[in-house]
Every structure is written in structure tokens, then in C-alpha cells.
PDB file of C-alpha atoms in Angstrom:
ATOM      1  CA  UNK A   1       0.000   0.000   0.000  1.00 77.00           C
ATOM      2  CA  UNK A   2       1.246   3.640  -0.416  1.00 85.00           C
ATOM      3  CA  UNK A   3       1.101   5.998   1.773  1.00 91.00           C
ATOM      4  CA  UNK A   4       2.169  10.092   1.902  1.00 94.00           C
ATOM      5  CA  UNK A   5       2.763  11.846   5.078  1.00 96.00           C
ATOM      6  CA  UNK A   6       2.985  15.560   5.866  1.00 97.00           C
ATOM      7  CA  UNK A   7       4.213  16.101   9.110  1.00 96.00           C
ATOM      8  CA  UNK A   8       3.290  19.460   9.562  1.00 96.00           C
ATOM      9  CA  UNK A   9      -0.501  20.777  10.182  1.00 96.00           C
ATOM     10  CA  UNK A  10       0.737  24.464   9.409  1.00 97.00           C
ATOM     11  CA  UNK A  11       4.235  26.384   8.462  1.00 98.00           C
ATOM     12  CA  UNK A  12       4.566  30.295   9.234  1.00 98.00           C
ATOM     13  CA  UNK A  13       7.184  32.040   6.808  1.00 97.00           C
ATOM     14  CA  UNK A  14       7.988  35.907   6.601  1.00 98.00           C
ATOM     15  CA  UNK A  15       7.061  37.283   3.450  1.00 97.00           C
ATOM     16  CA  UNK A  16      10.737  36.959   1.373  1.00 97.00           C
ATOM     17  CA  UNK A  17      12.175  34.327   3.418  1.00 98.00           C
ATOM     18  CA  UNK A  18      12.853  30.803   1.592  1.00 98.00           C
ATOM     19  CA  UNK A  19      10.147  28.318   2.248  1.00 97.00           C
ATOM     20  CA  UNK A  20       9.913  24.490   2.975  1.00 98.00           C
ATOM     21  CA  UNK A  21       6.688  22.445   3.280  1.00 98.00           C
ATOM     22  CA  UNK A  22       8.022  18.342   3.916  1.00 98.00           C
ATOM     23  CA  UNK A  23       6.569  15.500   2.421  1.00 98.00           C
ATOM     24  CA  UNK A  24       7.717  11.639   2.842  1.00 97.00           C
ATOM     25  CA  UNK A  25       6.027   8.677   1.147  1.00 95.00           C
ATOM     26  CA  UNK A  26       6.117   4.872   0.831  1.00 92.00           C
ATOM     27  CA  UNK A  27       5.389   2.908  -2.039  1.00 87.00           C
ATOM     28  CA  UNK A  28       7.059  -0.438  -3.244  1.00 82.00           C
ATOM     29  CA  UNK A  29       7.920   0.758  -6.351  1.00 81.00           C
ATOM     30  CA  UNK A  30       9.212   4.026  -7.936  1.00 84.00           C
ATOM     31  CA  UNK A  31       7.194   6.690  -6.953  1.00 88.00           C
ATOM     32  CA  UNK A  32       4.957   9.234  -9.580  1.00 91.00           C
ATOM     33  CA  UNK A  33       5.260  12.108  -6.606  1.00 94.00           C
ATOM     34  CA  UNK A  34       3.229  15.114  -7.180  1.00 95.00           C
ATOM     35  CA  UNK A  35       2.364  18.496  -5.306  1.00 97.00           C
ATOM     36  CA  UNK A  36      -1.021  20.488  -5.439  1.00 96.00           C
ATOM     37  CA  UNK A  37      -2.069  23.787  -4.042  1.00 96.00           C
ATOM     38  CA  UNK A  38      -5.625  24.459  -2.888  1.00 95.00           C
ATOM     39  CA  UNK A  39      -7.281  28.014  -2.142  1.00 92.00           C
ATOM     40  CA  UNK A  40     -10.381  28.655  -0.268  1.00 87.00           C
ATOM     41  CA  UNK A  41     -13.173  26.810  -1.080  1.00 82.00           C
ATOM     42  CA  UNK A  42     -11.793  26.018  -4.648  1.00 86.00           C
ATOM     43  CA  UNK A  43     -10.371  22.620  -6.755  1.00 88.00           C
ATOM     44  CA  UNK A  44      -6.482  21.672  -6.331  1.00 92.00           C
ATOM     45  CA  UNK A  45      -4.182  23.318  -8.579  1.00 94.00           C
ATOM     46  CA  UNK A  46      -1.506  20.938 -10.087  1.00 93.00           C
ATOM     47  CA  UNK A  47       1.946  22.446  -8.979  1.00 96.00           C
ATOM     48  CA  UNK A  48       4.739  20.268 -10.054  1.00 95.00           C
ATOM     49  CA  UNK A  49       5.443  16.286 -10.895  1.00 93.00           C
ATOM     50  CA  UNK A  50       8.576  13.917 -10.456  1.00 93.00           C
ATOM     51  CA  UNK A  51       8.292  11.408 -12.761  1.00 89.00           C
ATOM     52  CA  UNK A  52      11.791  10.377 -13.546  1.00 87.00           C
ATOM     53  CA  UNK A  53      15.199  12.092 -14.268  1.00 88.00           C
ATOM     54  CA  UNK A  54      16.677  15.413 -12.523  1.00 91.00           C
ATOM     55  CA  UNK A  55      15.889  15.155  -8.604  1.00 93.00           C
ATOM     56  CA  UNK A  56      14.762  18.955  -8.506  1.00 96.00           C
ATOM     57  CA  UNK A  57      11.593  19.352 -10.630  1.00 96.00           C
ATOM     58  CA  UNK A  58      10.533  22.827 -11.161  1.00 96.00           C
ATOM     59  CA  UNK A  59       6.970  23.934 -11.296  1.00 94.00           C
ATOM     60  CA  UNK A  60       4.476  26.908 -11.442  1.00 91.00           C
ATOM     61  CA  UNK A  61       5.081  29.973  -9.712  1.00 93.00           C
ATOM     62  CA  UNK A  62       8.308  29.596  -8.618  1.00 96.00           C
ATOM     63  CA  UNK A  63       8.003  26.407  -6.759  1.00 97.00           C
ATOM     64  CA  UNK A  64      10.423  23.586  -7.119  1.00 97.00           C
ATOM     65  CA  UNK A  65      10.341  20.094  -5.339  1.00 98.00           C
ATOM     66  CA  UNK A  66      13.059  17.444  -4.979  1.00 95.00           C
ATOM     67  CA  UNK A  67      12.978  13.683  -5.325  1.00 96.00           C
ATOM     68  CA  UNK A  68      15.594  12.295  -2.678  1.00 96.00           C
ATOM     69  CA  UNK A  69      14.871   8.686  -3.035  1.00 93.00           C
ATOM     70  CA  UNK A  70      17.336   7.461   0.384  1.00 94.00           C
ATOM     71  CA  UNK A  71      14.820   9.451   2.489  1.00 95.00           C
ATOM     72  CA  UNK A  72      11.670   8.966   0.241  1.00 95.00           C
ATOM     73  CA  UNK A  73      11.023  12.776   0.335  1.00 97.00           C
ATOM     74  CA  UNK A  74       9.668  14.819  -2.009  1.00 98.00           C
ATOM     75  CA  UNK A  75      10.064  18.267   0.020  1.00 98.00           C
ATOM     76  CA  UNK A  76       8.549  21.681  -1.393  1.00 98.00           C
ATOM     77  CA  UNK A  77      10.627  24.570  -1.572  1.00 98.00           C
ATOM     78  CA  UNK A  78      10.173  28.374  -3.074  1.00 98.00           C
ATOM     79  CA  UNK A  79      13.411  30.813  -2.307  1.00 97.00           C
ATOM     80  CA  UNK A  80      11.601  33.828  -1.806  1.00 97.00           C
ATOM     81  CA  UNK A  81       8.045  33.494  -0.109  1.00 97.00           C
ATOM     82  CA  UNK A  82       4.826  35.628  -1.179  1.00 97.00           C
ATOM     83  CA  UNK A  83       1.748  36.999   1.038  1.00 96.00           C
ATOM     84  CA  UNK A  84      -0.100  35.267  -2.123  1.00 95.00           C
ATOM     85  CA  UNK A  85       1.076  31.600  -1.656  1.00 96.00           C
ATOM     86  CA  UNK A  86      -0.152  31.082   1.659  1.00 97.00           C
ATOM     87  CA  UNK A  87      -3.255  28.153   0.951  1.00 96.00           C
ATOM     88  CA  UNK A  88      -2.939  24.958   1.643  1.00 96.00           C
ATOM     89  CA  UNK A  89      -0.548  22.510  -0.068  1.00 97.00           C
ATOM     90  CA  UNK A  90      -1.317  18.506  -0.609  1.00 96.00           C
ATOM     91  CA  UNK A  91       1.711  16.026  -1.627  1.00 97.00           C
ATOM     92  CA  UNK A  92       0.386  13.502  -3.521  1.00 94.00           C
ATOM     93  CA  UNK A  93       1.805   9.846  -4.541  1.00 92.00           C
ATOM     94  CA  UNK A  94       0.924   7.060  -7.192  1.00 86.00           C
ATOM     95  CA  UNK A  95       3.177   3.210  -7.264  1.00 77.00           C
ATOM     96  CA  UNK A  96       2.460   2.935 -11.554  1.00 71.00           C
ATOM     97  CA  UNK A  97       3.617  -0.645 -11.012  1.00 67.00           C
ATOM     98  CA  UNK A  98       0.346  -1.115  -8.629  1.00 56.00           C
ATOM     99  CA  UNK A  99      -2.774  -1.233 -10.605  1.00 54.00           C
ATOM    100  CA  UNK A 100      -3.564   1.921  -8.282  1.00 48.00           C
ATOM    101  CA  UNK A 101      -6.669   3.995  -8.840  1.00 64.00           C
ATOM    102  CA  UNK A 102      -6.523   7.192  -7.857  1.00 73.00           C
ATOM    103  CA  UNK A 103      -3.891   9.474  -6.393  1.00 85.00           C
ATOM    104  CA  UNK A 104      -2.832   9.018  -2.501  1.00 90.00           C
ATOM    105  CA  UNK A 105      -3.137  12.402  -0.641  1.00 93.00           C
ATOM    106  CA  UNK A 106      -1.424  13.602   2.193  1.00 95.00           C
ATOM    107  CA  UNK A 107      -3.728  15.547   4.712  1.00 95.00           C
ATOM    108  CA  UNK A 108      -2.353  18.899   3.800  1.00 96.00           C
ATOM    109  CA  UNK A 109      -0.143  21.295   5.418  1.00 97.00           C
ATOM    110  CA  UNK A 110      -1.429  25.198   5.755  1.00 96.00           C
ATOM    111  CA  UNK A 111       0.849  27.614   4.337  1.00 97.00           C
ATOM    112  CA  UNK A 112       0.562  30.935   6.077  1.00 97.00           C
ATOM    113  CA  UNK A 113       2.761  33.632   4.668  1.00 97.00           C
ATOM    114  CA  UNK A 114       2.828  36.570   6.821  1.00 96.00           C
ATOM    115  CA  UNK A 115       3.782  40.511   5.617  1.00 94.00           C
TER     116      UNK A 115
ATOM    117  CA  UNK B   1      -9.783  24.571 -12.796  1.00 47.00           C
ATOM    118  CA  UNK B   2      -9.943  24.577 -16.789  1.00 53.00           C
ATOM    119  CA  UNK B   3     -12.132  22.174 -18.576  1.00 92.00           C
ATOM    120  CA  UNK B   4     -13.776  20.756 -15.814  1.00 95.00           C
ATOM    121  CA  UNK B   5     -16.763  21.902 -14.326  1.00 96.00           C
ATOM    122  CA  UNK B   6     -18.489  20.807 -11.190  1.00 96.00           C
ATOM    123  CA  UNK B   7     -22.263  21.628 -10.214  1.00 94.00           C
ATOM    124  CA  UNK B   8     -24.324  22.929  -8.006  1.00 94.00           C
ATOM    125  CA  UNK B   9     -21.360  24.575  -5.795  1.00 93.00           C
ATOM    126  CA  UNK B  10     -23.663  24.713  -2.539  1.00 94.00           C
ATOM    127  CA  UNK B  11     -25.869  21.511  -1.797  1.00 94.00           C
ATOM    128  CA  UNK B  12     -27.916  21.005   0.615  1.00 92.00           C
ATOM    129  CA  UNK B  13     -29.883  17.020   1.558  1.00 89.00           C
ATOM    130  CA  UNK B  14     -32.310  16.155   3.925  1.00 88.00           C
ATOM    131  CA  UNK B  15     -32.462  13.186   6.107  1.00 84.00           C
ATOM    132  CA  UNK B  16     -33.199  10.236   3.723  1.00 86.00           C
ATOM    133  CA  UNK B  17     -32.269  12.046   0.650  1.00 91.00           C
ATOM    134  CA  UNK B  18     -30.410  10.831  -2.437  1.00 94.00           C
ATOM    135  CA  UNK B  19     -28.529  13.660  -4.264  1.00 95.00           C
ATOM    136  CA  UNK B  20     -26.544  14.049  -7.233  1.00 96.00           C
ATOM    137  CA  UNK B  21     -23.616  15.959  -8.165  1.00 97.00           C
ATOM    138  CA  UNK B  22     -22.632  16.566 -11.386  1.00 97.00           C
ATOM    139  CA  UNK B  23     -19.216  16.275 -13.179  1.00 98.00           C
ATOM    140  CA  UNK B  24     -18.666  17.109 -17.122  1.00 97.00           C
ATOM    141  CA  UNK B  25     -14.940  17.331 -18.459  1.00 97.00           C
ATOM    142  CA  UNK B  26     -13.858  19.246 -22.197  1.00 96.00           C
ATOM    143  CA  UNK B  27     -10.737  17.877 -22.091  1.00 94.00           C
ATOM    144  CA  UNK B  28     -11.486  14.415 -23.760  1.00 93.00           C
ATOM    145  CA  UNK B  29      -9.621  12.810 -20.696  1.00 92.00           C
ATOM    146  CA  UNK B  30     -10.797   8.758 -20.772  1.00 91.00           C
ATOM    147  CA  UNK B  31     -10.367   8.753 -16.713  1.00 91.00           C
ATOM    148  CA  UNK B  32     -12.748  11.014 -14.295  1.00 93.00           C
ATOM    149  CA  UNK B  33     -12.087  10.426 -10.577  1.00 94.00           C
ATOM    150  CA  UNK B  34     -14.240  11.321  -7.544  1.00 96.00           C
ATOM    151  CA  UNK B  35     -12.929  12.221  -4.666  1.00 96.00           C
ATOM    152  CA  UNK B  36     -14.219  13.732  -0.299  1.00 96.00           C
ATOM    153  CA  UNK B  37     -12.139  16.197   1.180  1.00 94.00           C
ATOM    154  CA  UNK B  38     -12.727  16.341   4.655  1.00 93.00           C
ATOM    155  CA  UNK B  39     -10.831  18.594   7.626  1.00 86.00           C
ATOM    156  CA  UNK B  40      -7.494  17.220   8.492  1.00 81.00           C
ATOM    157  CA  UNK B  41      -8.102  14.179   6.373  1.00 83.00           C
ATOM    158  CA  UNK B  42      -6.920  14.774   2.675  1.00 87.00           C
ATOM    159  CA  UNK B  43      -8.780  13.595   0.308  1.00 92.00           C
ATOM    160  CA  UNK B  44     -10.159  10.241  -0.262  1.00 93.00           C
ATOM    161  CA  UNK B  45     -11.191   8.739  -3.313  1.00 92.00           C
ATOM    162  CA  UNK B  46     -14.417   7.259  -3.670  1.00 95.00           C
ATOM    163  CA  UNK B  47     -14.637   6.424  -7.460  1.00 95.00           C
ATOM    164  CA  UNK B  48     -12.875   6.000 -10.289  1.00 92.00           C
ATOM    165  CA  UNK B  49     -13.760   5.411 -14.287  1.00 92.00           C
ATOM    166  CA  UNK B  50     -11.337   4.598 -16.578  1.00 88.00           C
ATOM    167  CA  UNK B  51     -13.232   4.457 -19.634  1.00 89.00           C
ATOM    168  CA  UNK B  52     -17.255   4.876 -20.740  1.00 93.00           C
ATOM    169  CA  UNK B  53     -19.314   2.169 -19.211  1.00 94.00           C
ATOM    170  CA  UNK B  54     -16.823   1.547 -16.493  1.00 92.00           C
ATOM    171  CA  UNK B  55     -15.813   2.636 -13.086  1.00 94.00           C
ATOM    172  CA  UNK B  56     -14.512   1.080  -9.642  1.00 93.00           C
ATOM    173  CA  UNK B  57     -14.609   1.631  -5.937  1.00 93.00           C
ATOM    174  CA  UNK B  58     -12.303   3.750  -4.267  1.00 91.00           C
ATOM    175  CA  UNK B  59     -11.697   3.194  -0.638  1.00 89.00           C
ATOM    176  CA  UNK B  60     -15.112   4.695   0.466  1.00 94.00           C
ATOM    177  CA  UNK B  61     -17.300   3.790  -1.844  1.00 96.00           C
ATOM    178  CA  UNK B  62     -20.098   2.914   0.492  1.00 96.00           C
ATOM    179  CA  UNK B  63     -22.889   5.032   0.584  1.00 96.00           C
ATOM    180  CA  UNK B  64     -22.289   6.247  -2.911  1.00 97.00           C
ATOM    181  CA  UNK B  65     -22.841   5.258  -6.439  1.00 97.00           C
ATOM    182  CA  UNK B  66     -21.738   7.030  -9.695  1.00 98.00           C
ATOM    183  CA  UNK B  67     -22.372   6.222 -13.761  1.00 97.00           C
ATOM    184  CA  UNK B  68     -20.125   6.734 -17.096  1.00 97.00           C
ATOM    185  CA  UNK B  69     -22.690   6.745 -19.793  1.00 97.00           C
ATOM    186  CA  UNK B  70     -20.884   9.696 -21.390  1.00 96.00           C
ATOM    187  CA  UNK B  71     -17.293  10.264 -21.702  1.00 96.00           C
ATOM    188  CA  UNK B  72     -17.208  13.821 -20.694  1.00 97.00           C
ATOM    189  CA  UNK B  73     -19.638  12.658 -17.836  1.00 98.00           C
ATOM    190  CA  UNK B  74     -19.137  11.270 -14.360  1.00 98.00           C
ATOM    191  CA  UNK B  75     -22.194  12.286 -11.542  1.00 98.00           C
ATOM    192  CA  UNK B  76     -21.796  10.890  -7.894  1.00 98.00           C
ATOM    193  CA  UNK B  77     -24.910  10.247  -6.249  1.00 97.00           C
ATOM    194  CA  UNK B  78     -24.666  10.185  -2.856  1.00 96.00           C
ATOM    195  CA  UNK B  79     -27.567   7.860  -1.280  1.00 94.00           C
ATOM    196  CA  UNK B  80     -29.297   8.194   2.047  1.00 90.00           C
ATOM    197  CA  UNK B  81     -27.004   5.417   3.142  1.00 88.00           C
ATOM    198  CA  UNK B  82     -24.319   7.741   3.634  1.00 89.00           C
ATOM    199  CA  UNK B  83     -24.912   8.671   7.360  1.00 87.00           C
ATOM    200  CA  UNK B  84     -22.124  11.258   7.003  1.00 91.00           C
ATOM    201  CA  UNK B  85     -22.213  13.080   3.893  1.00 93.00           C
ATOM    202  CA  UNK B  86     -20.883  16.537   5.239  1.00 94.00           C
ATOM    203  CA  UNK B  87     -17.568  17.201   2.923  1.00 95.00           C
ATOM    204  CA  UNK B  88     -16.012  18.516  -0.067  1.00 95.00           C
ATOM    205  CA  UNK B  89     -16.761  16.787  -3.083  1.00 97.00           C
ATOM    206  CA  UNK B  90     -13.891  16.970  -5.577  1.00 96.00           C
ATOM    207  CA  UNK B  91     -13.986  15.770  -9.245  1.00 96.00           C
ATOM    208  CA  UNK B  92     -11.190  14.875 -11.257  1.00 94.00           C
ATOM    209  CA  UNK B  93      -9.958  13.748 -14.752  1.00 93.00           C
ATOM    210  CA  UNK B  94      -6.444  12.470 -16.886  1.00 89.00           C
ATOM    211  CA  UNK B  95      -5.593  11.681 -20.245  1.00 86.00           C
ATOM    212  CA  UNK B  96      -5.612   8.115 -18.895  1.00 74.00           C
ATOM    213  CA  UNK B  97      -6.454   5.479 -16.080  1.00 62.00           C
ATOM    214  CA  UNK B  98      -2.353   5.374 -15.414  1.00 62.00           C
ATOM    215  CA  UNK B  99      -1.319   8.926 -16.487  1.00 61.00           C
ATOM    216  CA  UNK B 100       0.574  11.066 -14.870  1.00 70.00           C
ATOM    217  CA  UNK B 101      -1.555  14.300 -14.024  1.00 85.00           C
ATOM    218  CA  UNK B 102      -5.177  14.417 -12.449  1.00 89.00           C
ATOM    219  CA  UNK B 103      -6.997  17.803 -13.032  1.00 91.00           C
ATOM    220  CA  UNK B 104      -9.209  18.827 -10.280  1.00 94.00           C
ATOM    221  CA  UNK B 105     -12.530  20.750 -10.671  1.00 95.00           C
ATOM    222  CA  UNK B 106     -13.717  23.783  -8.509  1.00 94.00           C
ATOM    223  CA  UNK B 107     -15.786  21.199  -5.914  1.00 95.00           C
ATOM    224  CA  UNK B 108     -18.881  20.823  -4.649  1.00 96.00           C
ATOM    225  CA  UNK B 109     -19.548  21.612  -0.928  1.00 95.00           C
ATOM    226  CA  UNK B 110     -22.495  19.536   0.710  1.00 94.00           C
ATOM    227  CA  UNK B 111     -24.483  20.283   3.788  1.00 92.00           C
ATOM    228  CA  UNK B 112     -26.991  18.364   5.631  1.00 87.00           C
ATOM    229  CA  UNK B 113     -30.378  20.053   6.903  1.00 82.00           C
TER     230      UNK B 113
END
């Protein structure tokens, strides 16, 4: 079975400072990781993918992720930190060798951003 | 949320009610997913479809029940054997069963009266 975990409910960052939001996983296979970004009362925004190749994926607005496959994380990162990115951020994982359905969700970390 | 639109965005059941929420897709994806978003919980899939005529329980199926007569298509209906309905209701869609990307509609929020 695979499983995500984000071990943080919430992260507080001052507006300019780098930002981190962690995300581990476990799968028996090689991981499709994935991160999504959800504002109030709206759908998830797809943010970034690591599929295979380079460890640090890039993505929309400035974020960028990286694969480190020793410590199955897949850890968020943006060097400079808006007001506008605070919402709430889901890490997602798929095994492609399982058969699986749908996507496994972590429960979400809150980003708050503040001025 | 391009391409796929979810419907009503407020819904509100009584006790013993069956409603339905609806799904439709412009993107000519083959999969549509549906999925509950709940407080502190993630999200949880309920169903999936990989093509027309075809779909699959998720891990919480019960209490729900969905068709694929259409490809662009995929309504949950949740029945009045769901004794917790309260949630998020979020609907989703890829290329394929086994691609890489889901796209995510705007969700459905339903209340109980």
C-alpha cells in the first residue's frame, strides 16, 4: 500500500524568506510524486510532478520540489516566499507498477505567509 | 480549474435524501475520478472510471454510487445510506487510467439540513 505523510498541520514564513513544506512517502515501487495547491473553497491546482530524471523538478510559480529517493522525500521549496502563496498545499503519490486507482493524498499542510 | 466543471457549488440534503452531483470534463480525458475532502483528512477517493461504461470503488465507496454513460460525464450520487455526507466533493480527470496528471474541478460543498 502507499502511503504520503505531511508532518506538519501548518508552516509560518515571513514574506521573502525561503520556504519548505516536507513531504515523505512509501510505495514499493518508484514513486509518480506530485504536489497540489488548494485556495479557499476552490479545486487543487496541479503544482509540479517527479516522474523520472533530474531530482529537482521545477513547477508553477516559482516552486520547485526534490525527489531524494534514500529518504523517500519529495520536500517543497520556493526561495523567496509571497503573502499570495499562503493556501494549503497537498503532496500527492501514485506506485504505476500497482494497478492503483486514484492518487494518494497527504492531509495537507497550511501555508501561512505573513507581511 | 480549466475544462472541468463541477455543479451545483452549494448543496444542501435532507435526512433520507439521495442527491446528485454533477461532473462534465472538455478535455477528452478517458479517466474522471471522484474524490471527499474532509478537515485534516486529505482527500479520499471514492470512485474511479477509466473508460465509458466503467468505473470502480475507491476506498469509500459505500454510501455512494456514480455512472459513465458519457465520456465527458461522471455524476456521484450520494444515497441516504451515507450517514455522514458533510464534505467537499472533488472531481477529477487524466488523459488516462495510469497517467501522470489528475486535473481537479472547482468542488462541490455539501451540507446536511
Amino acid at each position: 500500500a502507499q502511503s504520503v505523510a505531511q508532518p506538519e498541520d501548518q508552516v509560518n514564513v515571513a514574506e521573502g524568506n525561503p520556504l519548505t513544506v516536507k513531504c515523505t512517502y512509501s510505495v514499493s515501487g518508484n514513486p509518480y510524486l506530485f504536489w497540489y495547491v488548494q485556495y479557499p473553497n476552490r479545486g487543487l491546482q496541479f503544482l509540479l510532478k517527479y516522474i523520472t530524471g533530474d531530482n529537482l523538478v521545477k513547477g508553477s510559480y516559482g516552486f520547485e520540489a526534490e525527489f531524494n529517493k534514500s529518504q523517500t522525500s519529495f520536500h517543497l521549496k520556493k526561495p523567496s516566499a509571497l503573502v499570495s502563496d499562503s493556501a494549503l498545499y497537498f503532496c500527492a503519490v501514485r506506485d504505476p507498477r500497482g494497478g492503483a486507482d486514484g492518487l494518494t493524498f497527504g492531509k495537507g499542510t497550511h501555508l501561512i505567509i505573513q507581511p | 480549474d480549466g475544462g472541468i466543471t463541477q455543479s451545483p457549488k452549494y448543496l444542501f440534503r435532507k435526512e433520507g435524501q439521495n442527491v446528485t452531483l454533477s461532473c462534465e470534463q472538455n478535455l477528452n480525458h478517458d479517466a474522471m475520478y471522484w474524490y471527499r475532502q474532509d478537515p485534516g483528512q486529505g482527500l479520499r477517493l471514492i470512485y474511479y472510471s477509466q473508460i465509458v461504461n466503467d468505473f470502480q470503488k475507491g476506498d469509500i465507496a459505500e454510501g455512494y454510487s456514480v455512472s459513465r454513460e458519457k465520456k465527458e460525464s461522471f455524476p456521484l450520487t450520494v444515497t441516504s445510506a451515507q450517514k455522514n455526507p458533510t464534505a467537499f466533493y472533488l472531481c477529477a480527470s487524466s488523459i488516462r487510467q495510469d497517467s501522470e496528471t489528475q486535473y481537479f474541478g472547482p468542488g462541490t460543498r455539501l451540507l446536511v439540513l
